[in-house]
Short mmCIF file of C-alpha atoms and ligand atoms in Angstrom, two decimals:
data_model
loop_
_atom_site.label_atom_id
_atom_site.label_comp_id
_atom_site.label_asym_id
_atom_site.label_seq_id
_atom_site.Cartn_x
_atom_site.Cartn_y
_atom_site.Cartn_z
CA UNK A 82 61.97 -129.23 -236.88
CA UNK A 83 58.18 -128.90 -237.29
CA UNK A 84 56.52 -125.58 -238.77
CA UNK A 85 54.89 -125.81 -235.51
CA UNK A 86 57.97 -126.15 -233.48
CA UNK A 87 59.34 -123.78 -235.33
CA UNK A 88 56.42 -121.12 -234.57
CA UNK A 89 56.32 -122.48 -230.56
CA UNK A 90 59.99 -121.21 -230.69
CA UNK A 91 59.53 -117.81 -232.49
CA UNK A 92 56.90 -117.47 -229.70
CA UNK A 93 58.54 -118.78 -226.90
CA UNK A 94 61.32 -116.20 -227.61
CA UNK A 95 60.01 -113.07 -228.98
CA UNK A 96 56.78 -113.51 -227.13
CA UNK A 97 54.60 -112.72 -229.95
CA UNK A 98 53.23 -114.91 -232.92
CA UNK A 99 55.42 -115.63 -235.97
CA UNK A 100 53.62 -114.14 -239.48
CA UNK A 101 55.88 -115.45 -242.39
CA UNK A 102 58.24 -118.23 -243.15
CA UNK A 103 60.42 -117.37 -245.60
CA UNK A 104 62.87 -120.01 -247.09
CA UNK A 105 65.75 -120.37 -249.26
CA UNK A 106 67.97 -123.61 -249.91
CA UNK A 107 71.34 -125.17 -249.35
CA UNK A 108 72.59 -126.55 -252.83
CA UNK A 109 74.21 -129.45 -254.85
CA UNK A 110 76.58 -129.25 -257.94
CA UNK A 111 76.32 -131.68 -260.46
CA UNK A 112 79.38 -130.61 -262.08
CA UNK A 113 80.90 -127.38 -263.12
CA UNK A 114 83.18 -127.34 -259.59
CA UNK A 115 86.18 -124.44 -259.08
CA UNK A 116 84.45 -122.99 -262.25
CA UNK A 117 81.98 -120.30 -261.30
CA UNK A 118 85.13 -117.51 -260.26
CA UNK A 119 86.22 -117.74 -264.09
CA UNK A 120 83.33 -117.53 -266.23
CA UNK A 121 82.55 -121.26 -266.63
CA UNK A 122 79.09 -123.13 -266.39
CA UNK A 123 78.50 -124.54 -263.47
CA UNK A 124 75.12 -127.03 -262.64
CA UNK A 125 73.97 -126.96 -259.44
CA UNK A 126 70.04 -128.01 -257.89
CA UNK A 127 68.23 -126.71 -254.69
CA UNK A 128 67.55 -128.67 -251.71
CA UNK A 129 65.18 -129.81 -249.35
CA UNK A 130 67.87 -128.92 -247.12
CA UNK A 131 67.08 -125.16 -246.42
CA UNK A 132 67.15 -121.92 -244.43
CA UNK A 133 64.08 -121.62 -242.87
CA UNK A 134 63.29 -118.24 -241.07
CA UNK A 135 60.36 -117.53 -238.84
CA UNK A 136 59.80 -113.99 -239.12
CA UNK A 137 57.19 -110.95 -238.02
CA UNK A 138 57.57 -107.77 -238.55
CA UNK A 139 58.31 -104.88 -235.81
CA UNK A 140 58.67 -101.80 -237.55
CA UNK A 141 61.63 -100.39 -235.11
CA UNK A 142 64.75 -99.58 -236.00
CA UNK A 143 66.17 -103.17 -234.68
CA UNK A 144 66.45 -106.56 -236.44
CA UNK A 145 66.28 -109.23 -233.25
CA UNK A 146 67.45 -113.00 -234.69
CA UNK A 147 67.64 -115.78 -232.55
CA UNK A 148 68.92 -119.60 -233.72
CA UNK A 149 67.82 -123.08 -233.54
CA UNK A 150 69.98 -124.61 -230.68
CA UNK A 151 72.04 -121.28 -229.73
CA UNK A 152 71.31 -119.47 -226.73
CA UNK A 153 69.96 -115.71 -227.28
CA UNK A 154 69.61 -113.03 -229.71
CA UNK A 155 71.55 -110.97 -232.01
CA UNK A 156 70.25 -107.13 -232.60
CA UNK A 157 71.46 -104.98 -235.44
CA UNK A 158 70.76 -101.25 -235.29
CA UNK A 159 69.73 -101.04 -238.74
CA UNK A 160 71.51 -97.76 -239.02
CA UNK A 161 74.48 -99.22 -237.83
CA UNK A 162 75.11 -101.72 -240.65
CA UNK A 163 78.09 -101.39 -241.39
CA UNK A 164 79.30 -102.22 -237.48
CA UNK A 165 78.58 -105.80 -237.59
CA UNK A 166 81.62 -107.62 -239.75
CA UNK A 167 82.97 -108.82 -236.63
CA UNK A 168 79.87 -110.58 -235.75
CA UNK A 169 80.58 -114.86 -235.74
CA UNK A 170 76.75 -115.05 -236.03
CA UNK A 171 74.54 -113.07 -237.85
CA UNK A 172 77.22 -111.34 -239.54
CA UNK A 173 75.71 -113.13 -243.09
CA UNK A 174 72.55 -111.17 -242.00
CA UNK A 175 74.12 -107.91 -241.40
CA UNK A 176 76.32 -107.91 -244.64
CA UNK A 177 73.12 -108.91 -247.22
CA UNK A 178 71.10 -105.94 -244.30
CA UNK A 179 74.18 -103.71 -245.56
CA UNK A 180 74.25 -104.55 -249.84
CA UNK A 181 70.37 -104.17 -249.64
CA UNK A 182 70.24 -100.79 -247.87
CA UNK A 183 73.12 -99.40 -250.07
CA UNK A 184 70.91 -100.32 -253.27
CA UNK A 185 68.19 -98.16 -251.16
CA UNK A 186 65.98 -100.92 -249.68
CA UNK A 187 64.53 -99.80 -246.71
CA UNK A 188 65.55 -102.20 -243.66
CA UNK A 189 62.62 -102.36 -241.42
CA UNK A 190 62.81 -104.08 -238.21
CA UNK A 191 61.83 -107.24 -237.51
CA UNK A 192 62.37 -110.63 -235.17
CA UNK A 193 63.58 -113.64 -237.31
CA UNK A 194 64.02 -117.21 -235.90
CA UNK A 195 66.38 -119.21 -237.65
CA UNK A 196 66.09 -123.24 -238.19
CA UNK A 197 68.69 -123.94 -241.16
CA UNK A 198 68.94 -127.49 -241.45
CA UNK A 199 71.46 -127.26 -244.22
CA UNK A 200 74.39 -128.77 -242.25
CA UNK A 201 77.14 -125.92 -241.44
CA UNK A 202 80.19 -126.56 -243.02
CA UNK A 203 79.35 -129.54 -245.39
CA UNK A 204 79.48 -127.69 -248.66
CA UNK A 205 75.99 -127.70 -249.17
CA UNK A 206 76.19 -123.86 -248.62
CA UNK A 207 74.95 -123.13 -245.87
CA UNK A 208 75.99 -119.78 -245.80
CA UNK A 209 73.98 -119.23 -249.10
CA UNK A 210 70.96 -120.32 -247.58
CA UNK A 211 70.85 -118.03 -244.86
CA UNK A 212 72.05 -114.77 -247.18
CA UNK A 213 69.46 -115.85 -249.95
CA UNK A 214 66.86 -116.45 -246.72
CA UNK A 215 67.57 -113.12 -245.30
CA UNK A 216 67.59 -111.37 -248.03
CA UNK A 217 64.04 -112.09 -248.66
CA UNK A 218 63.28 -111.16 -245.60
CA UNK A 219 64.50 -107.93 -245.60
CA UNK A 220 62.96 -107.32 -249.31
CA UNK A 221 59.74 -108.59 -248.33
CA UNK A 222 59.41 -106.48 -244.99
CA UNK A 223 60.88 -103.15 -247.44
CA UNK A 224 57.60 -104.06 -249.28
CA UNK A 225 59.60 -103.43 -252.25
CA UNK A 226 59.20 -105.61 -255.69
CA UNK A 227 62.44 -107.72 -256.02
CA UNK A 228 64.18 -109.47 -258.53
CA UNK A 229 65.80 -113.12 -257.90
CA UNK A 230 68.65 -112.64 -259.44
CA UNK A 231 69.40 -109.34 -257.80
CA UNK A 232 68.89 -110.59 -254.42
CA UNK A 233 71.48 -113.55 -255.35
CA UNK A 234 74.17 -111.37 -256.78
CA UNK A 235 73.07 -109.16 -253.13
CA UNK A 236 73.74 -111.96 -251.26
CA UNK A 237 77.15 -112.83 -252.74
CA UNK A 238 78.36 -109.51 -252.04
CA UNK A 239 77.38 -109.99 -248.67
CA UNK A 240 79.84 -112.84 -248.36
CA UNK A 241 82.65 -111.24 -250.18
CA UNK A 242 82.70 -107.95 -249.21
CA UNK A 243 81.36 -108.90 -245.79
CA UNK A 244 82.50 -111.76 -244.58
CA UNK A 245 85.56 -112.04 -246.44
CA UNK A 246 84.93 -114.98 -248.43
CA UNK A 247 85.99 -114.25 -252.23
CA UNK A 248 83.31 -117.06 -253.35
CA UNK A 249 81.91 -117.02 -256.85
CA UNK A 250 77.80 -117.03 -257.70
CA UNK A 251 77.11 -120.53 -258.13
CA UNK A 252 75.49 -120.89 -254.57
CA UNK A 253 73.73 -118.28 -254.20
CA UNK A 254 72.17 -118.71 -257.52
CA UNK A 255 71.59 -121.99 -256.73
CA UNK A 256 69.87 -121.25 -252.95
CA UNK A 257 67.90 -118.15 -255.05
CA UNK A 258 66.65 -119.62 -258.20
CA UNK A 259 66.68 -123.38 -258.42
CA UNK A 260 63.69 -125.41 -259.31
CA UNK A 261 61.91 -128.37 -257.83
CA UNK A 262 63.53 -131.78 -259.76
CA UNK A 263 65.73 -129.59 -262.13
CA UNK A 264 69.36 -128.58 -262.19
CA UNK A 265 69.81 -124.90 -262.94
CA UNK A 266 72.52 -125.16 -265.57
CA UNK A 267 74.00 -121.26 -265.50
CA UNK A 268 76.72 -119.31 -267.00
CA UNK A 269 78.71 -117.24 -264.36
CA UNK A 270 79.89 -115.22 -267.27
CA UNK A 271 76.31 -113.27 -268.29
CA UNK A 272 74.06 -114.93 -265.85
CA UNK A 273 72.33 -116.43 -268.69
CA UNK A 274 70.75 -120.35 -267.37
CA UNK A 275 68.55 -123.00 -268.23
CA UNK A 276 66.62 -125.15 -265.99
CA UNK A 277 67.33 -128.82 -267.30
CA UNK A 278 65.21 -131.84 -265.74
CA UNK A 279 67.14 -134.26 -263.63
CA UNK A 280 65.90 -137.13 -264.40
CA UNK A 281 67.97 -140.49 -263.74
CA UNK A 282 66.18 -142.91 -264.22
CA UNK A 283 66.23 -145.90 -262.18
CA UNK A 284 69.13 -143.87 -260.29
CA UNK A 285 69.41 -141.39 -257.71
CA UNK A 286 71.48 -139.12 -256.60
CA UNK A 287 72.91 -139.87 -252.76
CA UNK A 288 74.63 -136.79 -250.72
CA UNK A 289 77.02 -138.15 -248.39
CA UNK A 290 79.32 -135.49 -245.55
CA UNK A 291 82.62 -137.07 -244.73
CA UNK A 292 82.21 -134.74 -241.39
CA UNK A 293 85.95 -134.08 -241.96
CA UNK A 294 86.71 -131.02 -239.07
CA UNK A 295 86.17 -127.51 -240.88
CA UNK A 296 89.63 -125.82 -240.81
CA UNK A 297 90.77 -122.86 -243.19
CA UNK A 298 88.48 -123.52 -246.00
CA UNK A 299 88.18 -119.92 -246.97
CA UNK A 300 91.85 -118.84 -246.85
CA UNK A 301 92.86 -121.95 -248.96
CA UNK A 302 89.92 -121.27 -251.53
CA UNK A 303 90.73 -117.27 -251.73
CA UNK A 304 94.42 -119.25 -252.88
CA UNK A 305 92.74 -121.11 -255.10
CA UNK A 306 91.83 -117.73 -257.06
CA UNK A 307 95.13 -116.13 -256.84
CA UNK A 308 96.23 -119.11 -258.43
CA UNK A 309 93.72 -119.20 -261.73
CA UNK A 310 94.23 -115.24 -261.88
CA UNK A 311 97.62 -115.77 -262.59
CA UNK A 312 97.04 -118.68 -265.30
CA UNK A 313 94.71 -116.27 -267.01
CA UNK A 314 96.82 -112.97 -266.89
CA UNK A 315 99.35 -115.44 -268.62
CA UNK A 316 97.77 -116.97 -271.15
CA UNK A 317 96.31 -113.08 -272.04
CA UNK A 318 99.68 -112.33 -273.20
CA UNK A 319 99.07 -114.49 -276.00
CA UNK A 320 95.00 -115.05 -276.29
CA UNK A 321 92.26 -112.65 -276.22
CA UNK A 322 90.38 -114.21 -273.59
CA UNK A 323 88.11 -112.98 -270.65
CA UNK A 324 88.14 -115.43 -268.38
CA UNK A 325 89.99 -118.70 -268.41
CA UNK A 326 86.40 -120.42 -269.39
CA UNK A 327 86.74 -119.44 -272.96
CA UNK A 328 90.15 -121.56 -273.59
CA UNK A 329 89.20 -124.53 -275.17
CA UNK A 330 90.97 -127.76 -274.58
CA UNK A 331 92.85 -127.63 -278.03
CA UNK A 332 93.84 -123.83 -277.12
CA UNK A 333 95.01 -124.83 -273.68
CA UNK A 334 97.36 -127.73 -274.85
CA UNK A 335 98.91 -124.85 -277.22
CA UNK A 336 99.53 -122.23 -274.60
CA UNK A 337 100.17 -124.37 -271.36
CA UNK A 338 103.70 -123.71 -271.83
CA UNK A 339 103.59 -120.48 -270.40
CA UNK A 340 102.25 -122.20 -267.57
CA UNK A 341 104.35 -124.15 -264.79
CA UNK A 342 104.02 -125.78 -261.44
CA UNK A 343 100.66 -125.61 -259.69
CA UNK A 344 99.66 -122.18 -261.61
CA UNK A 345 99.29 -124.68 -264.77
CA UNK A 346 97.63 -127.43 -263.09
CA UNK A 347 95.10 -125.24 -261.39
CA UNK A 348 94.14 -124.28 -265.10
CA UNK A 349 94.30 -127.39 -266.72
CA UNK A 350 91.51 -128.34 -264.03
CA UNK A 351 89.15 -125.12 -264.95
CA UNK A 352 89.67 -125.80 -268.52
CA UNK A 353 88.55 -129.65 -268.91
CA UNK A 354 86.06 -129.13 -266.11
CA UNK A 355 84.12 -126.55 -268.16
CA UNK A 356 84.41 -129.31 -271.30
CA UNK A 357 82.90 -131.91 -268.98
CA UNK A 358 79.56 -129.34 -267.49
CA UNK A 359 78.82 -129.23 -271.56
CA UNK A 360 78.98 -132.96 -271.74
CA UNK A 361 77.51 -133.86 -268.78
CA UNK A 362 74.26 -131.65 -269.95
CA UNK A 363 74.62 -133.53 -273.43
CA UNK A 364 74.85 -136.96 -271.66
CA UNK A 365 71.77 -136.32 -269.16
CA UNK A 366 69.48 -134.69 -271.70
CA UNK A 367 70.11 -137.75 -273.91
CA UNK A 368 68.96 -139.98 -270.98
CA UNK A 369 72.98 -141.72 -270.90
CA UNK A 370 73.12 -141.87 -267.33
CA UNK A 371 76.51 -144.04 -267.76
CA UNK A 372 78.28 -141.33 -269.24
CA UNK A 373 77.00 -138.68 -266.89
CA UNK A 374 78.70 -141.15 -263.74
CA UNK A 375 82.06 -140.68 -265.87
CA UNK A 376 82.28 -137.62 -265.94
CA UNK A 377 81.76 -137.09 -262.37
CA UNK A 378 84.83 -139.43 -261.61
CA UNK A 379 86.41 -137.42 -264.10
CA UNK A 380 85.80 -134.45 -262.73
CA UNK A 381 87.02 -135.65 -259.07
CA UNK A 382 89.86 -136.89 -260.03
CA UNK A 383 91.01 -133.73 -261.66
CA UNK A 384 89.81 -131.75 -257.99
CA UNK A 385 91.76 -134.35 -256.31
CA UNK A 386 95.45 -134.15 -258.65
CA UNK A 387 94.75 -130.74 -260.19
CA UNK A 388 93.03 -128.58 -258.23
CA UNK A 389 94.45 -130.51 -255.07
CA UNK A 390 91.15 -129.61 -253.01
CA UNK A 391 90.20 -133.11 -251.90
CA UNK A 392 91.66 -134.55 -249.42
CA UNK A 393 92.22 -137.98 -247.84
CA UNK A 394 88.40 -138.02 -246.77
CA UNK A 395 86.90 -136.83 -249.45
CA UNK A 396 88.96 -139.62 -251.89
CA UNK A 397 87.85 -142.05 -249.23
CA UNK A 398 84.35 -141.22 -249.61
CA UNK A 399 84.26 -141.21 -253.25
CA UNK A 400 86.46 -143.69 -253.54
CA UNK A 401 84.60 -146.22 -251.64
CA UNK A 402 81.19 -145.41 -253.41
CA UNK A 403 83.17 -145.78 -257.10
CA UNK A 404 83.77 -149.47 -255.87
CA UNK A 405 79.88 -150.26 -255.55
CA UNK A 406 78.92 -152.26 -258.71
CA UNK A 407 75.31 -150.05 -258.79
CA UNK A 408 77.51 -146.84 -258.63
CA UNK A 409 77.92 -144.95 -261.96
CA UNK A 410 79.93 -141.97 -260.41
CA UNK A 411 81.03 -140.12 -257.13
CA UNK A 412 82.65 -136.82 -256.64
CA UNK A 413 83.40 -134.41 -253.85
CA UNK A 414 81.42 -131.03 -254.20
CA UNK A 415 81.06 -127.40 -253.52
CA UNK A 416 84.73 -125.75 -252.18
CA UNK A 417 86.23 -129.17 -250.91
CA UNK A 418 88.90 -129.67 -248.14
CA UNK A 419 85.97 -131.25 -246.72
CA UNK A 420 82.11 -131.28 -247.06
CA UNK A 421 80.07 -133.85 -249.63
CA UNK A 422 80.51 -136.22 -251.82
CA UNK A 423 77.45 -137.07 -254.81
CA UNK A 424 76.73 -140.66 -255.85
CA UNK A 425 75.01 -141.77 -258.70
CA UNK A 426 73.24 -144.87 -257.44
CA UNK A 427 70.65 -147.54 -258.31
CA UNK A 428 67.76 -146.68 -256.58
CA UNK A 429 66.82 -150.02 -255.34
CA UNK A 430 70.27 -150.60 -254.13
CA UNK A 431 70.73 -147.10 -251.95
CA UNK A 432 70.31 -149.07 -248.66
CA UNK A 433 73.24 -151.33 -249.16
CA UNK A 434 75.23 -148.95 -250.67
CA UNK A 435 74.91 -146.44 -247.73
CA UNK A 436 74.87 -149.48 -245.05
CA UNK A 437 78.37 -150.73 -247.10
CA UNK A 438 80.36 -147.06 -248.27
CA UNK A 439 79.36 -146.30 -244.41
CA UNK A 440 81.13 -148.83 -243.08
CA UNK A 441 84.50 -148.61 -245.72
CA UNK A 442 84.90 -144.96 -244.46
CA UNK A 443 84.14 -145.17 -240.53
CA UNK A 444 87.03 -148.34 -240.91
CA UNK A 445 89.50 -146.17 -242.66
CA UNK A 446 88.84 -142.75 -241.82
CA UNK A 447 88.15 -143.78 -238.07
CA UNK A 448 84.61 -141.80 -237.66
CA UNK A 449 81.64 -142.18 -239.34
CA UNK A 450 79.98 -139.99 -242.56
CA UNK A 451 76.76 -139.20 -242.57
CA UNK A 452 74.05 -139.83 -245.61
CA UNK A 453 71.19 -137.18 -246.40
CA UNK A 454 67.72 -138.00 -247.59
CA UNK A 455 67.58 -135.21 -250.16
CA UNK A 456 65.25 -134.11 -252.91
CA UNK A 457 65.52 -131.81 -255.33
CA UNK A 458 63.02 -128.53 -254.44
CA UNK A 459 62.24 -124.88 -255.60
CA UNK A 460 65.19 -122.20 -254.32
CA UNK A 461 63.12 -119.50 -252.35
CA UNK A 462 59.84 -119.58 -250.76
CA UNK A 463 57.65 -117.27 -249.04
CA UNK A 464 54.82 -118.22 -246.97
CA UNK A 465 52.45 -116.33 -244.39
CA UNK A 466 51.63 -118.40 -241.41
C1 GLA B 593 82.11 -122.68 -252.98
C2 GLA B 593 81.86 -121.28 -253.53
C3 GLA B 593 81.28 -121.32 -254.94
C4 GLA B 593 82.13 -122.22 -255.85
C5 GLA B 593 82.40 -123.56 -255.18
C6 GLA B 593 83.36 -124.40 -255.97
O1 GLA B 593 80.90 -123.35 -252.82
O2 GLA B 593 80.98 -120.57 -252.68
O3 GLA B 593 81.19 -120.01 -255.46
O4 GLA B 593 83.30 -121.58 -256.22
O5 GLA B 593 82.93 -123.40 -253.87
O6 GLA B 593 82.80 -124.76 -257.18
#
């Protein structure tokens, strides 16, 4: 949508002028994937895929939001925050409305318009972008100085204690405080990160939905969880580790005995997946572009027998794009069960490879995926219109 759609819609609904866009984006992963929740490194870039809110202040006690495409508006009584969890839209809103208040930001009313053209359940995190969005909103409308960071670590409450999603801080990071043609290499452990250049070369990066049907993401990730918890209580009994990030490889092979069934491949995964985010950095500050492609199969293949949150659409995807001769690497990312896949791909051969991968999956998978033009932009931005 246009900035001046956008603002003909704001006005077309609220019946007053729009004053501020404020923006925040929808995310890849590079690598680094199931990592976040136990201390790893994860390396993840903002989109041009974003959350964009048209917004004006009102200075009443109500927040109106309305949505691109959906019919009305949904008000929260900003001193009834905490009524809202029930909400199946705008409860995002109300939850970051909640975390912000409780840290004594002042919510102030105001009318936002939504236009997120981060696609909803594709693992691009959506749900990020609109937190991360909204909680610049709010912060900006408070008048109050805020910190990035803060508002990402906000925003993840938001979802977990909100909306019931026990997600880790790679997203919201991501959708808060990425930068334009970098990767935001960050450790979920102290929040320390380092914004590395992604630069490929003569190859691109291609982000590609399998549109697989969104079911039960979030109860199968909150598994997930439960599962590495246990691994890590385990291996405690014999290791003085933190989080299941600081067993190296060579550790793990000693210890995995106490480990069995899924609870021991579910750590095997988080333990050679944070080896691979350290060589994948190495590899792409060194310019080897090759070795960066490995490691992504690598680290699919390990979501797909390990962490067993691929799928048959998601293998298909990747799969397909693996057998293109200007294809260095393809792996699902974000939670998985669905969502995106990301290609490494000659740039001069992207056309073919979409027109050909495209094809592949509609024939096996029986409907289509769809491609995104993406760049790699700044996380948050604040504009007055
Ligand atoms: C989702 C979560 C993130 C992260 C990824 C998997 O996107 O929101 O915190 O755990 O899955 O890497």
């Amino acid at each position: 949508m246009e900035r001046t759609e956008g603002m003909q819609a704001f006005f077309d609904i609220f019946g007053a002028k729009a004053e501020d866009l404020f923006t925040a984006a929808g995310r890849i992963n590079v690598i680094g994937e199931h990592v976040d929740y136990c201390g790893g490194k994860v390396f993840p870039a903002a989109l041009n895929l974003r959350c964009n809110i048209y917004a004006r202040k009102t200075c009443t006690k109500t927040v109106r939001m309305a949505f691109r495409g959906i019919e009305g508006i949904v008000e929260l009584d900003v001193n009834k925050l905490d009524s809202y969890k029930g909400l199946k839209l705008g409860n995002y809103q109300a939850g970051v409305a909640y975390f912000l208040k409780e840290e004594g930001v002042e919510i102030v009313g105001c009318d936002l318009y939504y236009d997120c053209t981060v696609p909803f359940g594709s693992g691009l995190s959506s749900s990020a972008a609109i937190e991360v969005a909204t909680a610049v909103a709010f912060s900006e409308y408070a008048g109050v100085q805020y910190d990035k960071v803060q508002l990402a670590l906000i925003s993840q409450r938001a979802e977990n204690k909100y909306a019931g999603v026990n997600c880790g801080i790679m997203d919201q990071f991501a959708s808060a405080m990425g930068k334009k043609d970098h990767a935001v290499l960050l450790d979920c452990s102290t929040l320390e990160y380092e914004y590395v250049p992604l630069k490929l070369g003569d190859y691109c990066l291609v982000v590609a939905n399998c549109n697989k049907p969104h079911n039960l993401v979030e109860s199968k990730y909150n598994v997930r969880r439960q599962e590495v918890e246990t691994a890590l209580k385990l291996i405690q009994q014999v290791l003085p580790v933190k989080s299941l990030a600081e067993v190296s490889p060579k550790q793990f092979a000693e210890v995995k005995y106490l480990l069995s069934g899924v609870v021991a491949k579910r750590a095997e995964h988080v333990v050679m997946e944070c080896d691979r985010v350290n060589k994948a950095v190495a590899a792409l500050k060194a310019g080897d572009i090759v070795e960066l492609g490995r490691l992504l199969n690598e680290s699919h293949y390990s979501l797909c027998d390990l962490y067993e949150v691929t799928g048959k659409e998601l293998d298909a995807l990747s799969g397909f794009a693996r057998k293109e001769k200007d294809c260095l690497g393809s792996r699902m990312i974000g939670a998985g069960f669905g969502g995106c896949t990301i290609s490494i791909v000659k740039r001069s051969a992207v056309d073919g490879f979409i027109r050909r991968v495209g094809k592949a999956y509609q024939d096996a998978i029986g409907y289509k995926a769809s491609f995104y033009e993406t760049s790699i932009e700044d996380g948050i931005t604040v504009e007055k219109l």
